[in-house]
Amino acid sequence: MAALPNVLEYPFGVLREGAAFPYKGRWHSEVFGNNNPIILELGCGRGEYTVGLGRLYPDKNFIGIDIKGNRMWTGATTAHREGLDNVRFLRTHIEMLTEFFAHEEVAEIWITFPDPQMKKVRKRLTSVRFLQMYKSILDTDSGVLHLKSDSPFLYTFTKALAEHNGLTIIEDIQDIHNNVPEDSVLRMIRTYYESQWVNRGLTINYLALRLDNLSEASTDPDIEIEHDSYRSYGRQRRSEINLL
């Protein structure tokens, strides 16, 4: 991974000792060499969405973030081979975003098909805990958070959280593959696993939010949400019914 010029890895030990990440606040000037908007994809996996967005929008900068380098290698290799100078990958934990990005340095954040963490609210990438972190690095006036998910549970939770805390819902689209045009960015880029889920009849939902009204007093909604049935099977059972 480290051999690829479009991948950044930084030893956590150095951060723990108080040294700052060298490109924090300098991504535009030192990494991309332009002032184009910076868009993050969190939990980018194989990097398909990061690379796809980079192809579609050469006037924007994209950074795929994941802790698992073996997944990220596919996207990083593809971007390097295609000469996508507006695409980078950062190997780190999402919980450490503020160590790598300065206040208002990021224009948009995409969260694509995250684990819904149905049993642990604090681990959900759209919980208040994480949203407050995102807000600290997003542009105050125009920053947008995108969620694209196959999980009805996470979609319902995130929408309820937005309504509970008075967040602005820019877009709310259920079953995007039947309700948006084929030339929409929501359908033009399809990950490997998204294709599998759609072929099995699962619906993909989308939310776009602004976090301007989020505050230290914001809380996660205290509601009961039906769990995703297709995630309730054990690994062996999911394999037997072709859900892996």
PDB file of C-alpha atoms in Angstrom:
ATOM      1  CA  MET A   1       0.000   0.000   0.000  1.00  0.00           C
ATOM      2  CA  ALA A   2       2.631   2.533   1.030  1.00  0.00           C
ATOM      3  CA  ALA A   3       4.357   2.053  -2.346  1.00  0.00           C
ATOM      4  CA  LEU A   4       1.393   3.639  -4.146  1.00  0.00           C
ATOM      5  CA  PRO A   5       1.857   7.418  -4.450  1.00  0.00           C
ATOM      6  CA  ASN A   6      -1.865   8.117  -4.018  1.00  0.00           C
ATOM      7  CA  VAL A   7      -2.070   6.396  -0.609  1.00  0.00           C
ATOM      8  CA  LEU A   8      -1.249   8.113   2.676  1.00  0.00           C
ATOM      9  CA  GLU A   9      -0.503   6.128   5.810  1.00  0.00           C
ATOM     10  CA  TYR A  10       0.590   7.786   9.032  1.00  0.00           C
ATOM     11  CA  PRO A  11       1.796   5.957  12.152  1.00  0.00           C
ATOM     12  CA  PHE A  12      -0.664   6.330  15.002  1.00  0.00           C
ATOM     13  CA  GLY A  13       2.203   6.289  17.470  1.00  0.00           C
ATOM     14  CA  VAL A  14       3.445   9.625  16.156  1.00  0.00           C
ATOM     15  CA  LEU A  15      -0.023  11.150  16.514  1.00  0.00           C
ATOM     16  CA  ARG A  16      -0.273   9.886  20.071  1.00  0.00           C
ATOM     17  CA  GLU A  17       3.004  11.601  20.850  1.00  0.00           C
ATOM     18  CA  GLY A  18       1.486  14.931  19.837  1.00  0.00           C
ATOM     19  CA  ALA A  19       2.931  15.388  16.349  1.00  0.00           C
ATOM     20  CA  ALA A  20       0.483  16.843  13.848  1.00  0.00           C
ATOM     21  CA  PHE A  21      -0.349  15.142  10.555  1.00  0.00           C
ATOM     22  CA  PRO A  22       1.728  17.151   8.050  1.00  0.00           C
ATOM     23  CA  TYR A  23      -1.101  17.779   5.581  1.00  0.00           C
ATOM     24  CA  LYS A  24      -3.833  18.768   8.044  1.00  0.00           C
ATOM     25  CA  GLY A  25      -5.127  22.083   6.729  1.00  0.00           C
ATOM     26  CA  ARG A  26      -2.866  21.713   3.688  1.00  0.00           C
ATOM     27  CA  TRP A  27      -4.623  19.090   1.577  1.00  0.00           C
ATOM     28  CA  HIS A  28      -5.419  21.643  -1.128  1.00  0.00           C
ATOM     29  CA  SER A  29      -1.948  23.097  -1.445  1.00  0.00           C
ATOM     30  CA  GLU A  30       0.326  20.190  -0.539  1.00  0.00           C
ATOM     31  CA  VAL A  31      -1.565  17.104  -1.737  1.00  0.00           C
ATOM     32  CA  PHE A  32      -3.850  18.113  -4.622  1.00  0.00           C
ATOM     33  CA  GLY A  33      -2.211  21.351  -5.732  1.00  0.00           C
ATOM     34  CA  ASN A  34      -5.545  23.107  -6.296  1.00  0.00           C
ATOM     35  CA  ASN A  35      -8.437  24.700  -4.401  1.00  0.00           C
ATOM     36  CA  ASN A  36     -11.134  22.344  -5.639  1.00  0.00           C
ATOM     37  CA  PRO A  37     -13.655  21.000  -3.090  1.00  0.00           C
ATOM     38  CA  ILE A  38     -12.553  17.994  -1.038  1.00  0.00           C
ATOM     39  CA  ILE A  39     -15.007  15.101  -0.703  1.00  0.00           C
ATOM     40  CA  LEU A  40     -14.455  12.138   1.617  1.00  0.00           C
ATOM     41  CA  GLU A  41     -15.792   8.596   1.358  1.00  0.00           C
ATOM     42  CA  LEU A  42     -15.780   6.921   4.766  1.00  0.00           C
ATOM     43  CA  GLY A  43     -15.334   3.160   4.953  1.00  0.00           C
ATOM     44  CA  CYS A  44     -14.473   3.175   1.258  1.00  0.00           C
ATOM     45  CA  GLY A  45     -13.723  -0.555   1.069  1.00  0.00           C
ATOM     46  CA  ARG A  46     -12.464  -1.353  -2.422  1.00  0.00           C
ATOM     47  CA  GLY A  47     -12.668   2.316  -3.347  1.00  0.00           C
ATOM     48  CA  GLU A  48     -15.203   1.868  -6.129  1.00  0.00           C
ATOM     49  CA  TYR A  49     -17.234   4.919  -5.145  1.00  0.00           C
ATOM     50  CA  THR A  50     -14.194   7.117  -4.588  1.00  0.00           C
ATOM     51  CA  VAL A  51     -12.787   6.189  -7.996  1.00  0.00           C
ATOM     52  CA  GLY A  52     -16.192   6.508  -9.673  1.00  0.00           C
ATOM     53  CA  LEU A  53     -16.729   9.998  -8.276  1.00  0.00           C
ATOM     54  CA  GLY A  54     -13.207  10.961  -9.292  1.00  0.00           C
ATOM     55  CA  ARG A  55     -13.925   9.951 -12.880  1.00  0.00           C
ATOM     56  CA  LEU A  56     -17.218  11.857 -13.004  1.00  0.00           C
ATOM     57  CA  TYR A  57     -16.004  15.040 -11.333  1.00  0.00           C
ATOM     58  CA  PRO A  58     -12.436  15.948 -12.351  1.00  0.00           C
ATOM     59  CA  ASP A  59     -12.996  19.414 -10.855  1.00  0.00           C
ATOM     60  CA  LYS A  60     -13.323  17.978  -7.338  1.00  0.00           C
ATOM     61  CA  ASN A  61     -10.889  16.140  -5.056  1.00  0.00           C
ATOM     62  CA  PHE A  62     -11.803  12.778  -3.501  1.00  0.00           C
ATOM     63  CA  ILE A  63     -10.299  10.898  -0.572  1.00  0.00           C
ATOM     64  CA  GLY A  64     -11.322   7.326   0.239  1.00  0.00           C
ATOM     65  CA  ILE A  65     -10.804   6.415   3.886  1.00  0.00           C
ATOM     66  CA  ASP A  66     -10.611   2.929   5.372  1.00  0.00           C
ATOM     67  CA  ILE A  67      -8.466   1.117   7.911  1.00  0.00           C
ATOM     68  CA  LYS A  68      -8.167  -2.083   5.878  1.00  0.00           C
ATOM     69  CA  GLY A  69      -5.405  -1.612   3.345  1.00  0.00           C
ATOM     70  CA  ASN A  70      -6.069  -4.860   1.485  1.00  0.00           C
ATOM     71  CA  ARG A  71      -9.513  -3.556   0.507  1.00  0.00           C
ATOM     72  CA  MET A  72      -8.278  -0.109  -0.425  1.00  0.00           C
ATOM     73  CA  TRP A  73      -5.525  -1.492  -2.659  1.00  0.00           C
ATOM     74  CA  THR A  74      -7.969  -2.204  -5.509  1.00  0.00           C
ATOM     75  CA  GLY A  75      -9.239   1.357  -5.774  1.00  0.00           C
ATOM     76  CA  ALA A  76      -5.840   2.935  -5.201  1.00  0.00           C
ATOM     77  CA  THR A  77      -4.296   0.805  -7.939  1.00  0.00           C
ATOM     78  CA  THR A  78      -7.099   1.629 -10.378  1.00  0.00           C
ATOM     79  CA  ALA A  79      -6.890   5.367  -9.691  1.00  0.00           C
ATOM     80  CA  HIS A  80      -3.113   5.334 -10.111  1.00  0.00           C
ATOM     81  CA  ARG A  81      -3.302   3.345 -13.347  1.00  0.00           C
ATOM     82  CA  GLU A  82      -5.928   5.703 -14.798  1.00  0.00           C
ATOM     83  CA  GLY A  83      -3.992   8.802 -13.790  1.00  0.00           C
ATOM     84  CA  LEU A  84      -6.763  10.179 -11.565  1.00  0.00           C
ATOM     85  CA  ASP A  85      -4.811  12.996  -9.943  1.00  0.00           C
ATOM     86  CA  ASN A  86      -7.908  14.100  -8.018  1.00  0.00           C
ATOM     87  CA  VAL A  87      -8.152  10.812  -6.077  1.00  0.00           C
ATOM     88  CA  ARG A  88      -6.281   9.860  -2.914  1.00  0.00           C
ATOM     89  CA  PHE A  89      -6.688   7.217  -0.232  1.00  0.00           C
ATOM     90  CA  LEU A  90      -6.035   7.597   3.483  1.00  0.00           C
ATOM     91  CA  ARG A  91      -5.572   4.561   5.673  1.00  0.00           C
ATOM     92  CA  THR A  92      -6.790   5.376   9.168  1.00  0.00           C
ATOM     93  CA  HIS A  93      -9.639   4.891  11.634  1.00  0.00           C
ATOM     94  CA  ILE A  94     -12.688   7.062  10.973  1.00  0.00           C
ATOM     95  CA  GLU A  95     -12.676   8.050  14.647  1.00  0.00           C
ATOM     96  CA  MET A  96      -9.435   9.949  13.973  1.00  0.00           C
ATOM     97  CA  LEU A  97     -10.698  12.246  11.197  1.00  0.00           C
ATOM     98  CA  THR A  98     -10.043  15.428  13.147  1.00  0.00           C
ATOM     99  CA  GLU A  99      -6.362  14.482  13.353  1.00  0.00           C
ATOM    100  CA  PHE A 100      -6.157  14.628   9.558  1.00  0.00           C
ATOM    101  CA  PHE A 101      -8.531  17.411   8.495  1.00  0.00           C
ATOM    102  CA  ALA A 102      -8.812  20.997   9.690  1.00  0.00           C
ATOM    103  CA  HIS A 103     -11.959  22.976  10.477  1.00  0.00           C
ATOM    104  CA  GLU A 104     -14.047  23.466   7.304  1.00  0.00           C
ATOM    105  CA  GLU A 105     -11.453  21.751   5.107  1.00  0.00           C
ATOM    106  CA  VAL A 106     -14.001  19.270   3.708  1.00  0.00           C
ATOM    107  CA  ALA A 107     -16.917  20.092   1.391  1.00  0.00           C
ATOM    108  CA  GLU A 108     -18.858  16.800   1.475  1.00  0.00           C
ATOM    109  CA  ILE A 109     -18.794  13.393   3.119  1.00  0.00           C
ATOM    110  CA  TRP A 110     -20.141  10.184   1.585  1.00  0.00           C
ATOM    111  CA  ILE A 111     -20.979   7.164   3.726  1.00  0.00           C
ATOM    112  CA  THR A 112     -21.678   4.225   1.441  1.00  0.00           C
ATOM    113  CA  PHE A 113     -23.125   0.951   2.724  1.00  0.00           C
ATOM    114  CA  PRO A 114     -21.763   1.047   6.279  1.00  0.00           C
ATOM    115  CA  ASP A 115     -22.411  -1.615   8.892  1.00  0.00           C
ATOM    116  CA  PRO A 116     -25.690  -0.455  10.533  1.00  0.00           C
ATOM    117  CA  GLN A 117     -24.417  -1.491  13.979  1.00  0.00           C
ATOM    118  CA  MET A 118     -27.960  -2.340  15.069  1.00  0.00           C
ATOM    119  CA  LYS A 119     -26.916  -3.206  18.627  1.00  0.00           C
ATOM    120  CA  LYS A 120     -24.487  -0.345  19.284  1.00  0.00           C
ATOM    121  CA  VAL A 121     -25.693   3.202  18.691  1.00  0.00           C
ATOM    122  CA  ARG A 122     -22.320   4.834  19.345  1.00  0.00           C
ATOM    123  CA  LYS A 123     -20.689   2.762  16.604  1.00  0.00           C
ATOM    124  CA  ARG A 124     -23.152   3.849  13.909  1.00  0.00           C
ATOM    125  CA  LEU A 125     -21.441   6.184  11.476  1.00  0.00           C
ATOM    126  CA  THR A 126     -24.539   8.404  11.506  1.00  0.00           C
ATOM    127  CA  SER A 127     -24.892   8.646  15.291  1.00  0.00           C
ATOM    128  CA  VAL A 128     -24.635  12.064  16.963  1.00  0.00           C
ATOM    129  CA  ARG A 129     -21.159  11.162  18.178  1.00  0.00           C
ATOM    130  CA  PHE A 130     -19.887  10.832  14.607  1.00  0.00           C
ATOM    131  CA  LEU A 131     -21.991  13.659  13.161  1.00  0.00           C
ATOM    132  CA  GLN A 132     -20.455  16.119  15.611  1.00  0.00           C
ATOM    133  CA  MET A 133     -17.016  15.070  14.409  1.00  0.00           C
ATOM    134  CA  TYR A 134     -18.041  15.460  10.758  1.00  0.00           C
ATOM    135  CA  LYS A 135     -19.443  18.926  11.462  1.00  0.00           C
ATOM    136  CA  SER A 136     -16.089  20.059  12.824  1.00  0.00           C
ATOM    137  CA  ILE A 137     -14.372  19.454   9.462  1.00  0.00           C
ATOM    138  CA  LEU A 138     -17.234  20.233   7.045  1.00  0.00           C
ATOM    139  CA  ASP A 139     -17.740  23.627   5.444  1.00  0.00           C
ATOM    140  CA  THR A 140     -20.110  25.499   7.744  1.00  0.00           C
ATOM    141  CA  ASP A 141     -22.240  27.060   5.001  1.00  0.00           C
ATOM    142  CA  SER A 142     -22.444  24.357   2.355  1.00  0.00           C
ATOM    143  CA  GLY A 143     -21.158  21.071   3.820  1.00  0.00           C
ATOM    144  CA  VAL A 144     -23.247  18.001   2.970  1.00  0.00           C
ATOM    145  CA  LEU A 145     -23.389  14.486   4.411  1.00  0.00           C
ATOM    146  CA  HIS A 146     -24.537  11.739   2.018  1.00  0.00           C
ATOM    147  CA  LEU A 147     -25.749   8.329   3.183  1.00  0.00           C
ATOM    148  CA  LYS A 148     -26.319   5.539   0.657  1.00  0.00           C
ATOM    149  CA  SER A 149     -27.408   2.343   2.371  1.00  0.00           C
ATOM    150  CA  ASP A 150     -28.980  -1.058   1.845  1.00  0.00           C
ATOM    151  CA  SER A 151     -30.063  -1.084   5.509  1.00  0.00           C
ATOM    152  CA  PRO A 152     -33.665   0.029   6.203  1.00  0.00           C
ATOM    153  CA  PHE A 153     -32.674   0.124   9.878  1.00  0.00           C
ATOM    154  CA  LEU A 154     -29.843   2.624   9.381  1.00  0.00           C
ATOM    155  CA  TYR A 155     -31.842   4.716   6.922  1.00  0.00           C
ATOM    156  CA  THR A 156     -34.745   4.952   9.400  1.00  0.00           C
ATOM    157  CA  PHE A 157     -32.409   5.739  12.306  1.00  0.00           C
ATOM    158  CA  THR A 158     -30.570   8.460  10.386  1.00  0.00           C
ATOM    159  CA  LYS A 159     -33.754  10.124   9.171  1.00  0.00           C
ATOM    160  CA  ALA A 160     -35.210  10.011  12.692  1.00  0.00           C
ATOM    161  CA  LEU A 161     -32.005  11.523  14.081  1.00  0.00           C
ATOM    162  CA  ALA A 162     -32.174  14.356  11.560  1.00  0.00           C
ATOM    163  CA  GLU A 163     -35.805  15.105  12.392  1.00  0.00           C
ATOM    164  CA  HIS A 164     -35.195  14.771  16.142  1.00  0.00           C
ATOM    165  CA  ASN A 165     -32.403  17.358  16.034  1.00  0.00           C
ATOM    166  CA  GLY A 166     -33.816  19.711  13.407  1.00  0.00           C
ATOM    167  CA  LEU A 167     -31.221  18.925  10.759  1.00  0.00           C
ATOM    168  CA  THR A 168     -31.931  19.939   7.179  1.00  0.00           C
ATOM    169  CA  ILE A 169     -32.795  16.978   4.947  1.00  0.00           C
ATOM    170  CA  ILE A 170     -31.748  18.022   1.451  1.00  0.00           C
ATOM    171  CA  GLU A 171     -32.788  14.797  -0.253  1.00  0.00           C
ATOM    172  CA  ASP A 172     -34.640  11.700   0.904  1.00  0.00           C
ATOM    173  CA  ILE A 173     -34.967   8.972  -1.717  1.00  0.00           C
ATOM    174  CA  GLN A 174     -36.188   5.454  -1.013  1.00  0.00           C
ATOM    175  CA  ASP A 175     -35.418   2.664  -3.479  1.00  0.00           C
ATOM    176  CA  ILE A 176     -33.150   4.741  -5.689  1.00  0.00           C
ATOM    177  CA  HIS A 177     -32.916   2.115  -8.429  1.00  0.00           C
ATOM    178  CA  ASN A 178     -36.618   2.544  -9.128  1.00  0.00           C
ATOM    179  CA  ASN A 179     -37.004   6.234  -8.301  1.00  0.00           C
ATOM    180  CA  VAL A 180     -34.057   8.125  -9.816  1.00  0.00           C
ATOM    181  CA  PRO A 181     -32.889   8.365 -13.458  1.00  0.00           C
ATOM    182  CA  GLU A 182     -30.161   6.035 -14.673  1.00  0.00           C
ATOM    183  CA  ASP A 183     -27.855   8.990 -15.322  1.00  0.00           C
ATOM    184  CA  SER A 184     -28.009  10.094 -11.668  1.00  0.00           C
ATOM    185  CA  VAL A 185     -24.748   9.777  -9.735  1.00  0.00           C
ATOM    186  CA  LEU A 186     -26.684   7.583  -7.301  1.00  0.00           C
ATOM    187  CA  ARG A 187     -27.082   4.957 -10.025  1.00  0.00           C
ATOM    188  CA  MET A 188     -24.111   5.576 -12.298  1.00  0.00           C
ATOM    189  CA  ILE A 189     -21.709   4.300  -9.645  1.00  0.00           C
ATOM    190  CA  ARG A 190     -22.542   0.848  -8.321  1.00  0.00           C
ATOM    191  CA  THR A 191     -20.225  -1.108  -6.062  1.00  0.00           C
ATOM    192  CA  TYR A 192     -19.705  -4.851  -6.333  1.00  0.00           C
ATOM    193  CA  TYR A 193     -21.803  -5.530  -3.248  1.00  0.00           C
ATOM    194  CA  GLU A 194     -24.487  -3.049  -4.247  1.00  0.00           C
ATOM    195  CA  SER A 195     -24.958  -4.961  -7.495  1.00  0.00           C
ATOM    196  CA  GLN A 196     -25.369  -8.178  -5.534  1.00  0.00           C
ATOM    197  CA  TRP A 197     -27.915  -6.633  -3.167  1.00  0.00           C
ATOM    198  CA  VAL A 198     -29.962  -5.100  -5.975  1.00  0.00           C
ATOM    199  CA  ASN A 199     -29.962  -8.393  -7.886  1.00  0.00           C
ATOM    200  CA  ARG A 200     -31.353 -10.073  -4.764  1.00  0.00           C
ATOM    201  CA  GLY A 201     -34.197  -7.591  -4.544  1.00  0.00           C
ATOM    202  CA  LEU A 202     -32.891  -5.412  -1.719  1.00  0.00           C
ATOM    203  CA  THR A 203     -33.685  -1.707  -1.951  1.00  0.00           C
ATOM    204  CA  ILE A 204     -31.083   1.043  -1.682  1.00  0.00           C
ATOM    205  CA  ASN A 205     -32.023   4.257   0.119  1.00  0.00           C
ATOM    206  CA  TYR A 206     -30.360   7.671   0.156  1.00  0.00           C
ATOM    207  CA  LEU A 207     -30.283  10.690   2.446  1.00  0.00           C
ATOM    208  CA  ALA A 208     -28.437  13.995   2.084  1.00  0.00           C
ATOM    209  CA  LEU A 209     -28.192  16.167   5.192  1.00  0.00           C
ATOM    210  CA  ARG A 210     -26.810  19.456   6.391  1.00  0.00           C
ATOM    211  CA  LEU A 211     -25.427  19.463   9.912  1.00  0.00           C
ATOM    212  CA  ASP A 212     -25.810  23.201  10.541  1.00  0.00           C
ATOM    213  CA  ASN A 213     -28.292  22.777  13.417  1.00  0.00           C
ATOM    214  CA  LEU A 214     -26.309  20.048  15.166  1.00  0.00           C
ATOM    215  CA  SER A 215     -25.103  21.123  18.612  1.00  0.00           C
ATOM    216  CA  GLU A 216     -23.489  19.747  21.743  1.00  0.00           C
ATOM    217  CA  ALA A 217     -27.013  19.257  23.084  1.00  0.00           C
ATOM    218  CA  SER A 218     -28.047  17.045  20.156  1.00  0.00           C
ATOM    219  CA  THR A 219     -28.963  13.462  21.007  1.00  0.00           C
ATOM    220  CA  ASP A 220     -29.636  10.181  19.249  1.00  0.00           C
ATOM    221  CA  PRO A 221     -33.358   9.395  18.893  1.00  0.00           C
ATOM    222  CA  ASP A 222     -34.754   7.015  21.500  1.00  0.00           C
ATOM    223  CA  ILE A 223     -36.978   4.927  19.247  1.00  0.00           C
ATOM    224  CA  GLU A 224     -37.588   1.281  18.466  1.00  0.00           C
ATOM    225  CA  ILE A 225     -36.641   0.330  14.917  1.00  0.00           C
ATOM    226  CA  GLU A 226     -37.251  -3.051  13.343  1.00  0.00           C
ATOM    227  CA  HIS A 227     -33.960  -4.806  12.664  1.00  0.00           C
ATOM    228  CA  ASP A 228     -32.959  -5.742   9.149  1.00  0.00           C
ATOM    229  CA  SER A 229     -34.143  -9.318   8.737  1.00  0.00           C
ATOM    230  CA  TYR A 230     -31.507 -10.267   6.161  1.00  0.00           C
ATOM    231  CA  ARG A 231     -28.770  -9.349   8.639  1.00  0.00           C
ATOM    232  CA  SER A 232     -30.267 -11.424  11.437  1.00  0.00           C
ATOM    233  CA  TYR A 233     -29.007 -14.740  10.103  1.00  0.00           C
ATOM    234  CA  GLY A 234     -25.686 -16.187  11.159  1.00  0.00           C
ATOM    235  CA  ARG A 235     -22.911 -16.355   8.559  1.00  0.00           C
ATOM    236  CA  GLN A 236     -23.593 -20.024   7.730  1.00  0.00           C
ATOM    237  CA  ARG A 237     -27.328 -19.482   7.308  1.00  0.00           C
ATOM    238  CA  ARG A 238     -26.829 -16.366   5.137  1.00  0.00           C
ATOM    239  CA  SER A 239     -24.510 -18.387   2.936  1.00  0.00           C
ATOM    240  CA  GLU A 240     -27.082 -21.155   2.594  1.00  0.00           C
ATOM    241  CA  ILE A 241     -29.777 -18.745   1.411  1.00  0.00           C
ATOM    242  CA  ASN A 242     -27.331 -16.824  -0.824  1.00  0.00           C
ATOM    243  CA  LEU A 243     -27.168 -13.671   1.272  1.00  0.00           C
ATOM    244  CA  LEU A 244     -23.375 -13.422   1.365  1.00  0.00           C
TER     245      LEU A 244
END
